[in-house]
PDB file of C-alpha atoms in Angstrom:
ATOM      1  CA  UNK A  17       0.000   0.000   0.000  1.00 96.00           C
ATOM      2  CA  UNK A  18       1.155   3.597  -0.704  1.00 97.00           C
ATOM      3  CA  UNK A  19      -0.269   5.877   1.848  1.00 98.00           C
ATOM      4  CA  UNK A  20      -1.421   9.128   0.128  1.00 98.00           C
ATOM      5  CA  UNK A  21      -3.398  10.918   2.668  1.00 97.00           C
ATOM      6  CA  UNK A  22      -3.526  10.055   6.306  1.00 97.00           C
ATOM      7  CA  UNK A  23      -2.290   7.954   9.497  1.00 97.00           C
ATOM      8  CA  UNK A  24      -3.095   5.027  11.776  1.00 97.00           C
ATOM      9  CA  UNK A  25      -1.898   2.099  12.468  1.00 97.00           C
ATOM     10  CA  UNK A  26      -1.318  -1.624  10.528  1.00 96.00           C
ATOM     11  CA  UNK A  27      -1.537  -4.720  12.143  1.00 96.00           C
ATOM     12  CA  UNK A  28      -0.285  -7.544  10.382  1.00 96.00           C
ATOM     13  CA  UNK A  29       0.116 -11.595  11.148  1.00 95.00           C
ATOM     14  CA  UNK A  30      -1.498 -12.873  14.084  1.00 94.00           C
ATOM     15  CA  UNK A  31      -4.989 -14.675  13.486  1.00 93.00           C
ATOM     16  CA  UNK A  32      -8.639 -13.666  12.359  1.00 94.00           C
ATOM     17  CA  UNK A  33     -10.850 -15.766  14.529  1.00 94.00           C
ATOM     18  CA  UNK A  34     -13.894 -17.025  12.572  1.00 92.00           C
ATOM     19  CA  UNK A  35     -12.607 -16.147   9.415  1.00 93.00           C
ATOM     20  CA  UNK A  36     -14.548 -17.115   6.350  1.00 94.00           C
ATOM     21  CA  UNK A  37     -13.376 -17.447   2.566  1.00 91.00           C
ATOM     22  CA  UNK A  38     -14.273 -14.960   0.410  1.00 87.00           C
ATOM     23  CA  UNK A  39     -12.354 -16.827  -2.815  1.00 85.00           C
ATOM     24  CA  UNK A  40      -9.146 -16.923  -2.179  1.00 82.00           C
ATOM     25  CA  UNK A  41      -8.717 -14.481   0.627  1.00 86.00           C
ATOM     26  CA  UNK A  42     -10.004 -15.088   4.261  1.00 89.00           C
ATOM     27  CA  UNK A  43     -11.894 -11.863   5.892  1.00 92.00           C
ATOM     28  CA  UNK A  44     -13.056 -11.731   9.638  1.00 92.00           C
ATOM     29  CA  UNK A  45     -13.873  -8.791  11.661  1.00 92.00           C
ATOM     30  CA  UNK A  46     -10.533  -8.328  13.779  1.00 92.00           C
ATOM     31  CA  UNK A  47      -6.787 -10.111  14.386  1.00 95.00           C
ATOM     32  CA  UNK A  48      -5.532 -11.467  17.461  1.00 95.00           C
ATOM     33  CA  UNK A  49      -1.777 -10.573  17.650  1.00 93.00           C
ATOM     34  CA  UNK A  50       0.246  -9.617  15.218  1.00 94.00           C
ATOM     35  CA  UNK A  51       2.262  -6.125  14.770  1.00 96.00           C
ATOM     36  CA  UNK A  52       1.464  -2.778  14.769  1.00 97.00           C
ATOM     37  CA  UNK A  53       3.459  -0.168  12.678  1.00 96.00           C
ATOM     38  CA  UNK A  54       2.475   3.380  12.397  1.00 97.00           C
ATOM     39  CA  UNK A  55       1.802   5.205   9.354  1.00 97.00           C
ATOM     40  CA  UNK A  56       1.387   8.196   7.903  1.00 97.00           C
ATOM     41  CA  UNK A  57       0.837  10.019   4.223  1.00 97.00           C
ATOM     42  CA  UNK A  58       3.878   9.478   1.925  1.00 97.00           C
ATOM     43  CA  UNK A  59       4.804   6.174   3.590  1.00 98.00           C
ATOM     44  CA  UNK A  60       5.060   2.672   1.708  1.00 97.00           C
ATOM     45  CA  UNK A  61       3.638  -0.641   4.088  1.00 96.00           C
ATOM     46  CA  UNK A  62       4.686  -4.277   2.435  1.00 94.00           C
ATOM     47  CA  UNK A  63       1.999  -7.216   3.498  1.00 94.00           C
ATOM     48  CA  UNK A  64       3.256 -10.678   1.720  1.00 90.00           C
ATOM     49  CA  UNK A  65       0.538 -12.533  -0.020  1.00 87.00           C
ATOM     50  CA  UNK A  66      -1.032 -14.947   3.049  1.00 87.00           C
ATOM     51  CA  UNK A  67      -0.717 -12.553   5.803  1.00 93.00           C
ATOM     52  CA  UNK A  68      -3.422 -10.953   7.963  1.00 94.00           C
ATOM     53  CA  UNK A  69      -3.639  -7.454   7.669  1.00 95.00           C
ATOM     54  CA  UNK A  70      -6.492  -4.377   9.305  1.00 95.00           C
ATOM     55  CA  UNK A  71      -6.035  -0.878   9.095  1.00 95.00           C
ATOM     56  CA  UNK A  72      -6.637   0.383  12.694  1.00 95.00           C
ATOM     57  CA  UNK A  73      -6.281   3.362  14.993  1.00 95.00           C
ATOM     58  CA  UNK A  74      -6.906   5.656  11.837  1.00 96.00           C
ATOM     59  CA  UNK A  75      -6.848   9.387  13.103  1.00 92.00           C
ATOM     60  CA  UNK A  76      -8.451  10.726   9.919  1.00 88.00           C
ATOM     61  CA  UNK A  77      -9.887   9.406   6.596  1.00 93.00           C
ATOM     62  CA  UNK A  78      -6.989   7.205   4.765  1.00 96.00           C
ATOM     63  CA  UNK A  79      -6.442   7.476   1.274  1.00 97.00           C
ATOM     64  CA  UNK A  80      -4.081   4.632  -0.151  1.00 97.00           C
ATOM     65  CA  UNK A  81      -3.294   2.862  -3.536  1.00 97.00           C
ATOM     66  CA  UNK A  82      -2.988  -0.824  -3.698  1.00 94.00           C
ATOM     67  CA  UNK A  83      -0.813  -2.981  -6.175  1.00 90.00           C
ATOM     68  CA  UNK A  84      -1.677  -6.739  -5.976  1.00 86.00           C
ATOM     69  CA  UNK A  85       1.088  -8.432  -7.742  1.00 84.00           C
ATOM     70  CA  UNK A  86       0.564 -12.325  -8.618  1.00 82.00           C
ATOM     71  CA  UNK A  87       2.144 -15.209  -6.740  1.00 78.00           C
ATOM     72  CA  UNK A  88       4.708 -17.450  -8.860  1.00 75.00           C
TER      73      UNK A  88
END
């Protein structure tokens, strides 16, 4: 994600208790554990294919742009 407008917080990894399937993604309401990092407009975040990921703690609307790239 590129962050163009905004800040909160991403928590990645951990688990998404009663996740369902939505094709080939899983979606839930929350994660348990995981990592937080900060972030803020201008900043790049990383999230490998597989891992759990919620935007939280947002302080104002978030703008980003997404690039899905394919896995090998």
């Amino acid at each position: 994600f590129y962050v163009i407008e905004g800040s909160g917080t991403m928590l990645t990894g951990g688990t998404i208790p009663g996740a369902t399937r939505t094709g080939t993604n899983l979606a839930g309401k929350t994660i348990e554990g995981g990592t937080r990092l900060a972030f803020k407009a201008g900043d790049f975040i990383m999230v490998p294919s597989g891992v759990a990921h919620q935007f939280v703690d947002l302080t104002a609307t978030v703008h980003v742009m997404s690039m899905y790239l394919p896995n090998p």
